[in-house]
CSV table of C-alpha atoms and ligand atoms in Angstrom, one decimal:
chain,number,residue,atom,x,y,z
A,249,UNK,CA,89.6,113.8,117.4
A,250,UNK,CA,86.0,115.3,117.2
A,251,UNK,CA,86.8,118.6,115.6
A,252,UNK,CA,84.8,121.2,113.5
A,253,UNK,CA,84.7,122.6,110.7
A,254,UNK,CA,84.8,125.4,112.6
A,255,UNK,CA,88.0,124.7,115.0
A,256,UNK,CA,89.9,123.2,112.3
A,257,UNK,CA,89.7,127.2,111.0
A,258,UNK,CA,90.9,128.6,114.7
A,259,UNK,CA,93.2,126.3,114.1
A,260,UNK,CA,94.2,126.1,110.9
A,261,UNK,CA,94.9,130.5,111.9
A,262,UNK,CA,95.3,130.3,115.6
A,263,UNK,CA,99.4,132.2,115.5
A,264,UNK,CA,100.0,131.9,119.2
A,265,UNK,CA,102.9,129.8,120.1
A,266,UNK,CA,101.7,127.6,123.0
A,267,UNK,CA,98.9,127.3,121.1
A,268,UNK,CA,100.8,125.9,118.9
A,269,UNK,CA,103.5,123.8,120.7
A,270,UNK,CA,99.9,121.6,122.0
A,271,UNK,CA,98.9,121.5,119.0
A,272,UNK,CA,102.0,119.1,117.5
A,273,UNK,CA,102.1,117.4,121.2
A,274,UNK,CA,98.5,116.2,120.8
A,275,UNK,CA,99.4,115.1,117.3
A,276,UNK,CA,102.1,113.6,118.2
A,277,UNK,CA,100.1,111.3,121.3
A,278,UNK,CA,97.6,110.6,118.5
A,279,UNK,CA,100.5,109.2,116.0
A,280,UNK,CA,101.2,107.0,118.6
A,281,UNK,CA,99.3,105.4,119.6
A,282,UNK,CA,97.2,104.9,117.1
A,283,UNK,CA,100.5,104.1,114.2
A,284,UNK,CA,103.5,103.7,116.5
A,285,UNK,CA,106.4,104.2,115.9
A,286,UNK,CA,107.2,102.6,112.2
A,287,UNK,CA,107.7,105.4,110.2
A,288,UNK,CA,107.2,103.6,106.5
A,289,UNK,CA,108.6,104.1,103.3
A,290,UNK,CA,107.8,103.9,100.3
A,291,UNK,CA,110.3,104.0,97.6
A,292,UNK,CA,108.3,106.4,94.3
A,293,UNK,CA,108.8,105.2,91.0
A,294,UNK,CA,108.2,108.6,89.2
A,295,UNK,CA,107.4,106.5,85.3
A,296,UNK,CA,106.8,109.3,82.9
A,297,UNK,CA,106.8,112.5,83.6
A,298,UNK,CA,104.4,113.2,79.7
A,299,UNK,CA,100.8,114.4,80.7
A,300,UNK,CA,97.7,115.7,78.6
A,301,UNK,CA,96.6,117.9,81.3
A,302,UNK,CA,96.7,121.4,81.7
A,303,UNK,CA,96.6,121.9,85.2
A,304,UNK,CA,97.3,125.6,86.8
A,305,UNK,CA,99.8,124.3,89.7
A,306,UNK,CA,102.0,121.1,88.3
A,307,UNK,CA,105.1,121.5,86.4
A,308,UNK,CA,105.0,119.0,83.8
A,309,UNK,CA,102.4,120.4,82.8
A,310,UNK,CA,101.1,119.9,78.7
A,311,UNK,CA,102.1,123.4,77.4
A,312,UNK,CA,105.5,123.0,78.9
A,313,UNK,CA,108.1,122.5,76.3
A,314,UNK,CA,111.3,123.1,78.5
A,315,UNK,CA,111.5,119.9,79.9
A,316,UNK,CA,111.5,117.1,78.4
A,317,UNK,CA,110.1,113.9,78.1
A,318,UNK,CA,110.7,110.5,79.3
A,319,UNK,CA,108.8,107.4,79.5
A,320,UNK,CA,110.6,104.6,81.4
A,321,UNK,CA,110.9,101.3,79.8
A,322,UNK,CA,109.5,98.4,81.8
A,323,UNK,CA,112.4,96.6,82.6
A,324,UNK,CA,114.1,100.3,84.0
A,325,UNK,CA,111.7,99.8,86.4
A,326,UNK,CA,110.9,96.0,87.2
A,327,UNK,CA,115.4,96.9,88.2
A,328,UNK,CA,113.4,100.1,90.5
A,329,UNK,CA,111.0,98.2,92.1
A,330,UNK,CA,113.9,95.2,93.4
A,331,UNK,CA,116.0,98.0,93.8
A,332,UNK,CA,112.9,98.9,96.6
A,333,UNK,CA,112.4,95.7,97.7
A,334,UNK,CA,117.3,95.5,98.7
A,335,UNK,CA,116.6,98.4,100.9
A,336,UNK,CA,114.1,96.9,102.4
A,337,UNK,CA,111.5,99.1,101.0
A,338,UNK,CA,107.4,97.6,101.8
A,339,UNK,CA,105.7,99.1,98.6
A,340,UNK,CA,106.6,101.2,95.3
A,341,UNK,CA,104.5,103.7,93.7
A,342,UNK,CA,104.3,104.4,90.9
A,343,UNK,CA,103.8,107.8,89.5
A,344,UNK,CA,103.2,109.3,86.6
A,345,UNK,CA,101.9,112.7,84.6
A,346,UNK,CA,98.7,111.5,83.2
A,347,UNK,CA,100.2,109.0,80.2
A,348,UNK,CA,97.8,107.8,78.0
A,349,UNK,CA,100.6,106.9,75.8
A,350,UNK,CA,101.4,104.3,78.5
A,351,UNK,CA,98.2,102.0,77.8
A,352,UNK,CA,96.5,100.0,80.1
A,353,UNK,CA,97.5,96.6,79.4
A,354,UNK,CA,101.3,98.4,79.1
A,355,UNK,CA,100.4,99.0,83.7
A,356,UNK,CA,98.4,95.6,83.7
A,357,UNK,CA,102.1,93.3,82.3
A,358,UNK,CA,104.4,95.8,85.0
A,359,UNK,CA,102.2,95.5,87.9
A,360,UNK,CA,102.3,91.5,86.9
A,361,UNK,CA,105.7,91.2,86.4
A,362,UNK,CA,106.4,93.1,89.9
A,363,UNK,CA,104.3,91.2,91.8
A,364,UNK,CA,105.8,88.0,90.0
A,365,UNK,CA,109.7,88.6,90.7
A,366,UNK,CA,108.5,90.5,94.4
A,367,UNK,CA,106.4,90.7,97.8
A,368,UNK,CA,106.2,95.0,97.9
A,369,UNK,CA,102.5,96.2,97.9
A,370,UNK,CA,102.0,98.3,94.4
A,371,UNK,CA,100.3,101.8,94.6
A,372,UNK,CA,100.0,103.1,91.2
A,373,UNK,CA,99.5,107.2,91.2
A,374,UNK,CA,98.8,107.7,86.8
A,375,UNK,CA,96.1,110.7,88.0
A,376,UNK,CA,92.5,110.1,85.9
A,377,UNK,CA,92.5,106.7,84.2
A,378,UNK,CA,89.2,104.9,83.1
A,379,UNK,CA,86.7,102.2,85.3
A,380,UNK,CA,87.7,99.2,82.7
A,381,UNK,CA,91.2,100.8,83.6
A,382,UNK,CA,91.6,100.9,87.3
A,383,UNK,CA,89.9,97.3,87.7
A,384,UNK,CA,92.5,96.2,85.1
A,385,UNK,CA,95.1,97.3,87.2
A,386,UNK,CA,93.4,96.0,91.0
A,387,UNK,CA,93.0,92.1,88.6
A,388,UNK,CA,96.6,92.0,87.9
A,389,UNK,CA,97.8,93.0,91.6
A,390,UNK,CA,98.0,96.5,92.1
A,391,UNK,CA,96.7,97.6,96.2
A,392,UNK,CA,96.9,101.2,96.2
A,393,UNK,CA,96.4,103.9,94.4
A,394,UNK,CA,96.5,108.1,95.3
A,395,UNK,CA,94.9,111.0,93.7
A,396,UNK,CA,94.6,114.1,95.4
A,397,UNK,CA,91.4,115.6,95.5
A,398,UNK,CA,93.0,118.7,95.8
A,399,UNK,CA,91.0,121.7,96.6
A,400,UNK,CA,87.5,120.6,97.6
A,401,UNK,CA,86.6,124.4,96.4
A,402,UNK,CA,85.1,122.6,93.5
A,403,UNK,CA,85.2,126.9,91.4
A,404,UNK,CA,89.2,126.4,92.7
A,405,UNK,CA,90.0,123.4,91.5
A,406,UNK,CA,88.4,122.8,88.1
A,407,UNK,CA,90.1,126.2,87.8
A,408,UNK,CA,93.7,125.4,88.2
A,409,UNK,CA,91.9,121.6,87.2
A,410,UNK,CA,90.9,122.3,83.7
A,411,UNK,CA,88.6,119.5,82.0
A,412,UNK,CA,90.1,117.2,79.3
A,413,UNK,CA,88.1,117.3,76.3
A,414,UNK,CA,85.1,119.3,78.2
A,415,UNK,CA,85.1,116.4,81.0
A,416,UNK,CA,84.9,118.1,83.9
A,417,UNK,CA,86.4,115.9,86.8
A,418,UNK,CA,84.3,114.4,89.9
A,419,UNK,CA,88.6,113.0,92.4
A,420,UNK,CA,86.5,112.3,95.0
A,421,UNK,CA,83.7,109.9,92.2
A,422,UNK,CA,87.2,108.5,91.1
A,423,UNK,CA,87.7,107.5,95.1
A,424,UNK,CA,84.5,106.2,95.9
A,425,UNK,CA,85.1,104.2,92.5
A,426,UNK,CA,88.6,102.9,93.8
A,427,UNK,CA,86.6,102.2,97.1
A,428,UNK,CA,84.2,99.5,95.6
A,429,UNK,CA,87.1,97.8,93.9
A,430,UNK,CA,89.0,97.0,97.0
A,431,UNK,CA,91.9,99.4,96.5
A,432,UNK,CA,93.4,101.3,99.2
A,433,UNK,CA,92.5,104.8,98.3
A,434,UNK,CA,94.8,108.0,99.0
A,435,UNK,CA,94.1,111.8,98.5
A,436,UNK,CA,95.3,115.0,99.4
A,437,UNK,CA,95.6,118.4,98.9
A,438,UNK,CA,97.8,121.7,98.4
A,439,UNK,CA,98.7,124.0,100.9
A,440,UNK,CA,98.1,127.8,100.5
A,441,UNK,CA,97.0,127.4,96.1
A,442,UNK,CA,96.2,130.9,95.2
A,443,UNK,CA,92.7,130.8,95.6
A,444,UNK,CA,92.9,128.8,98.7
A,445,UNK,CA,91.1,130.1,102.0
A,446,UNK,CA,90.7,129.2,105.3
A,447,UNK,CA,87.2,127.8,105.3
A,448,UNK,CA,87.9,125.4,102.7
A,449,UNK,CA,91.2,124.9,103.4
A,450,UNK,CA,88.8,123.4,107.0
A,451,UNK,CA,86.8,121.4,104.8
A,452,UNK,CA,89.1,119.9,103.2
A,453,UNK,CA,90.7,118.5,106.3
A,454,UNK,CA,86.7,117.0,107.4
A,455,UNK,CA,86.6,115.5,104.1
A,456,UNK,CA,89.5,113.2,105.2
A,457,UNK,CA,88.0,112.3,107.7
A,458,UNK,CA,84.2,111.2,105.8
A,459,UNK,CA,85.7,109.5,102.9
A,460,UNK,CA,87.5,107.8,105.7
A,461,UNK,CA,91.0,107.9,103.7
A,462,UNK,CA,93.5,105.7,103.9
A,463,UNK,CA,96.5,107.4,102.9
A,464,UNK,CA,96.8,111.5,102.6
A,465,UNK,CA,99.4,113.7,101.3
A,466,UNK,CA,99.5,117.2,102.4
A,467,UNK,CA,101.9,120.1,100.8
A,468,UNK,CA,103.1,123.1,100.5
A,469,UNK,CA,102.0,124.6,97.2
A,470,UNK,CA,105.5,125.5,94.9
A,471,UNK,CA,104.4,128.1,92.5
A,472,UNK,CA,105.9,127.4,89.1
A,473,UNK,CA,107.4,129.2,86.7
A,474,UNK,CA,105.7,127.4,83.4
A,475,UNK,CA,102.8,126.9,84.9
A,476,UNK,CA,99.2,129.7,84.5
A,477,UNK,CA,99.0,130.4,88.2
A,478,UNK,CA,102.7,131.3,87.7
A,479,UNK,CA,101.6,134.1,85.1
A,480,UNK,CA,98.9,135.2,86.9
A,481,UNK,CA,99.8,135.3,90.5
A,482,UNK,CA,100.2,138.4,93.0
A,483,UNK,CA,100.6,138.6,96.6
A,484,UNK,CA,98.2,137.2,98.5
A,485,UNK,CA,96.6,140.5,100.3
A,486,UNK,CA,93.1,138.5,101.3
A,487,UNK,CA,93.5,137.9,104.5
A,488,UNK,CA,91.4,134.3,103.9
A,489,UNK,CA,94.0,132.9,102.0
A,490,UNK,CA,96.2,130.9,102.7
A,491,UNK,CA,99.3,130.7,103.0
A,492,UNK,CA,101.8,128.3,101.5
A,493,UNK,CA,104.1,127.5,104.1
A,494,UNK,CA,105.8,125.8,106.4
A,495,UNK,CA,104.3,126.6,109.3
A,496,UNK,CA,100.6,126.1,107.8
A,497,UNK,CA,102.1,122.5,106.3
A,498,UNK,CA,102.6,121.1,110.4
A,499,UNK,CA,99.2,122.8,111.5
A,500,UNK,CA,97.1,120.7,108.2
A,501,UNK,CA,99.8,117.2,109.5
A,502,UNK,CA,98.7,117.9,112.4
A,503,UNK,CA,94.8,118.1,112.5
A,504,UNK,CA,94.5,115.5,109.8
A,505,UNK,CA,96.0,113.2,112.4
A,506,UNK,CA,93.8,114.2,114.8
A,507,UNK,CA,90.6,114.0,112.5
A,508,UNK,CA,91.7,110.9,110.7
A,509,UNK,CA,94.0,109.0,113.5
A,510,UNK,CA,94.9,105.6,112.2
A,511,UNK,CA,95.4,107.0,108.7
A,512,UNK,CA,99.0,106.0,106.3
A,513,UNK,CA,100.4,109.7,106.3
A,514,UNK,CA,104.0,110.8,104.4
A,515,UNK,CA,106.2,113.4,105.8
A,516,UNK,CA,106.8,114.7,102.1
A,517,UNK,CA,108.9,115.8,99.7
A,518,UNK,CA,107.8,119.4,99.2
A,519,UNK,CA,108.0,119.7,102.7
A,520,UNK,CA,111.3,118.6,102.8
A,521,UNK,CA,111.5,121.5,99.9
A,522,UNK,CA,111.3,124.5,102.1
A,523,UNK,CA,112.8,122.8,105.5
A,524,UNK,CA,115.3,120.9,103.5
A,525,UNK,CA,117.4,120.9,107.2
A,526,UNK,CA,114.8,119.1,109.0
A,527,UNK,CA,111.0,119.8,107.5
A,528,UNK,CA,111.1,115.6,106.9
A,529,UNK,CA,112.0,115.4,111.0
A,530,UNK,CA,109.4,118.0,112.1
A,531,UNK,CA,106.5,116.5,110.2
A,532,UNK,CA,107.6,113.2,111.8
A,533,UNK,CA,106.9,114.3,114.8
A,534,UNK,CA,103.9,116.9,114.5
A,535,UNK,CA,101.5,113.7,113.1
A,536,UNK,CA,103.1,111.7,110.3
A,537,UNK,CA,104.8,108.2,109.6
A,538,UNK,CA,106.1,107.2,106.1
A,539,UNK,CA,108.2,109.0,104.1
A,540,UNK,CA,108.8,108.8,100.3
A,541,UNK,CA,112.3,108.1,99.8
A,542,UNK,CA,112.7,108.7,95.5
A,543,UNK,CA,114.2,105.8,94.1
A,544,UNK,CA,113.8,107.2,90.1
A,545,UNK,CA,116.7,106.9,88.0
A,546,UNK,CA,118.7,110.5,88.3
A,547,UNK,CA,118.6,111.0,84.2
A,548,UNK,CA,115.1,110.8,84.8
A,549,UNK,CA,113.9,112.4,87.6
A,550,UNK,CA,115.2,116.2,87.4
A,551,UNK,CA,113.1,115.7,84.4
A,552,UNK,CA,110.0,115.1,86.6
A,553,UNK,CA,109.8,118.5,87.6
A,554,UNK,CA,106.2,119.0,89.3
A,555,UNK,CA,107.6,121.6,91.1
A,556,UNK,CA,112.0,123.4,91.2
A,557,UNK,CA,113.8,123.3,94.1
A,558,UNK,CA,112.4,119.2,95.3
A,559,UNK,CA,114.6,118.6,98.6
A,560,UNK,CA,116.5,115.4,98.0
A,561,UNK,CA,116.8,116.3,94.1
A,562,UNK,CA,120.7,115.0,93.0
A,563,UNK,CA,120.7,111.9,95.5
A,564,UNK,CA,120.4,108.9,94.1
A,565,UNK,CA,118.5,106.0,95.9
A,566,UNK,CA,121.5,105.2,97.4
A,567,UNK,CA,121.7,107.5,99.4
A,568,UNK,CA,118.3,108.4,100.1
A,569,UNK,CA,118.1,105.5,101.2
A,570,UNK,CA,120.7,106.2,104.1
A,571,UNK,CA,120.2,109.7,104.9
A,572,UNK,CA,116.3,108.4,105.8
A,573,UNK,CA,116.8,106.0,107.3
A,574,UNK,CA,119.3,108.0,109.3
A,575,UNK,CA,116.8,110.9,110.5
A,576,UNK,CA,114.1,108.0,111.2
A,577,UNK,CA,116.0,106.3,113.8
A,578,UNK,CA,118.5,110.3,115.3
A,579,UNK,CA,114.8,110.7,116.9
A,580,UNK,CA,114.1,107.9,117.8
A,581,UNK,CA,111.5,106.6,115.7
A,582,UNK,CA,111.9,103.1,113.5
A,583,UNK,CA,111.8,102.0,109.5
A,584,UNK,CA,108.8,99.9,109.3
A,585,UNK,CA,108.8,96.5,108.4
A,586,UNK,CA,106.7,94.8,106.2
A,587,UNK,CA,104.1,96.0,103.0
A,588,UNK,CA,102.6,99.2,106.0
A,589,UNK,CA,99.0,98.7,105.1
A,590,UNK,CA,96.5,101.2,106.4
A,591,UNK,CA,95.7,99.4,110.6
A,592,UNK,CA,92.2,100.6,111.1
A,593,UNK,CA,91.2,98.6,113.4
A,594,UNK,CA,94.5,97.3,115.8
A,595,UNK,CA,95.7,99.5,118.3
A,596,UNK,CA,99.2,100.0,118.4
A,597,UNK,CA,101.5,99.3,121.7
A,598,UNK,CA,103.9,102.5,121.9
A,599,UNK,CA,107.1,100.9,123.1
B,248,LIG,N1,99.4,112.8,87.4
B,248,LIG,C1,98.8,112.3,88.3
B,248,LIG,C2,100.3,112.7,89.8
B,248,LIG,C3,100.4,113.9,90.1
B,248,LIG,S1,102.2,114.2,90.9
B,248,LIG,C4,98.1,112.8,89.3
B,248,LIG,O1,97.2,114.0,88.8
B,248,LIG,O2,97.6,112.8,90.2
B,248,LIG,C5,101.6,114.0,92.3
B,248,LIG,C6,100.9,115.4,93.5
B,248,LIG,O3,101.6,116.6,93.3
B,248,LIG,C7,99.6,116.3,92.7
B,248,LIG,O4,98.3,116.0,92.6
B,248,LIG,C8,99.9,117.6,93.4
B,248,LIG,O5,98.9,117.7,94.6
B,248,LIG,C9,101.2,117.8,94.1
B,248,LIG,N2,102.2,119.7,93.1
B,248,LIG,C10,102.0,119.5,91.9
B,248,LIG,N3,102.4,120.7,91.1
B,248,LIG,C11,102.9,120.7,92.4
B,248,LIG,C12,103.7,121.8,93.2
B,248,LIG,N4,103.7,123.3,91.7
B,248,LIG,N5,103.6,122.7,94.0
B,248,LIG,C13,103.3,120.5,95.3
B,248,LIG,N6,102.8,120.5,94.9
B,248,LIG,C14,102.3,120.2,93.6
């Protein structure tokens, strides 16, 4: 749908219940006609919480000495992949801090072995790796890459995501590189970062469209005490400040679906963290069509603390699997089959 940046901003600012009902219905309708009733499941494996970065929002930043650092072994990662396969998931997501302690060749070996032993699609979310690394991972069989640009406000981005060895990050450039290598590309933002304005959030949503993203992850910013942003945090007083609320997250989800009708859009764990009762379901009925159940072994999961009080933190992979499938079926949707890649040019019937 053609929505100008100004009209996206107007929607983001609306508090009118009737207008919002209309927005949810529109987004749900577009979701239904463009990507159908299937909810695709991606098994999330948090392979390492080592990170070389000092991101102002993230709890696993290099300066946080209160968490125990871990790196999963290749055998453990492969075991998780088999578990995902057993649950019927079509995709696994290997996510980590920006951990240069895992060498290119290690990741290549892991990708090759998973591809050899299963037919799973592999999504990587390893931060800002070099072009040579991204090329090697693709050649080894990786299918997709997630890297959120976090905010399109460059000044805010560089503040919350400081340079590494004096080199400013350019995540948009990386997204173009990934696309040129043949990856399906995913990006997204946090909602309600201190300093984020309505106008810049509207621009973020427009940028999703410009980049023609295959996957778009959006979730509320959740304050982590062991971060630079927490240290300077004051209650927002600026009228232009976007709140990091549940309702703002639904607005962004719904508008994202309208602007990017065929993208794969998860109902995120960060959203479920704000509403553990039915945040996932509301996300699915306001534009989302993907869920990423966590299959990281429990002993590691508690230390992948990018933000506190994460939903599903103490549920093992088996329980998460049952719970999420139940939630999907109760709201009348179907558990997705196959890899759930983006179907850009295919219209799916809604029955
Ligand atoms: N190191 C990888 C993966 C980071 S975790 C990378 O930088 O791409 C994945 C996403 O979690 C981040 O991109 C960010 O958008 C989100 N995230 C991190 N800290 C968060 C917080 N405190 N609240 C909400 N989301 C957060």
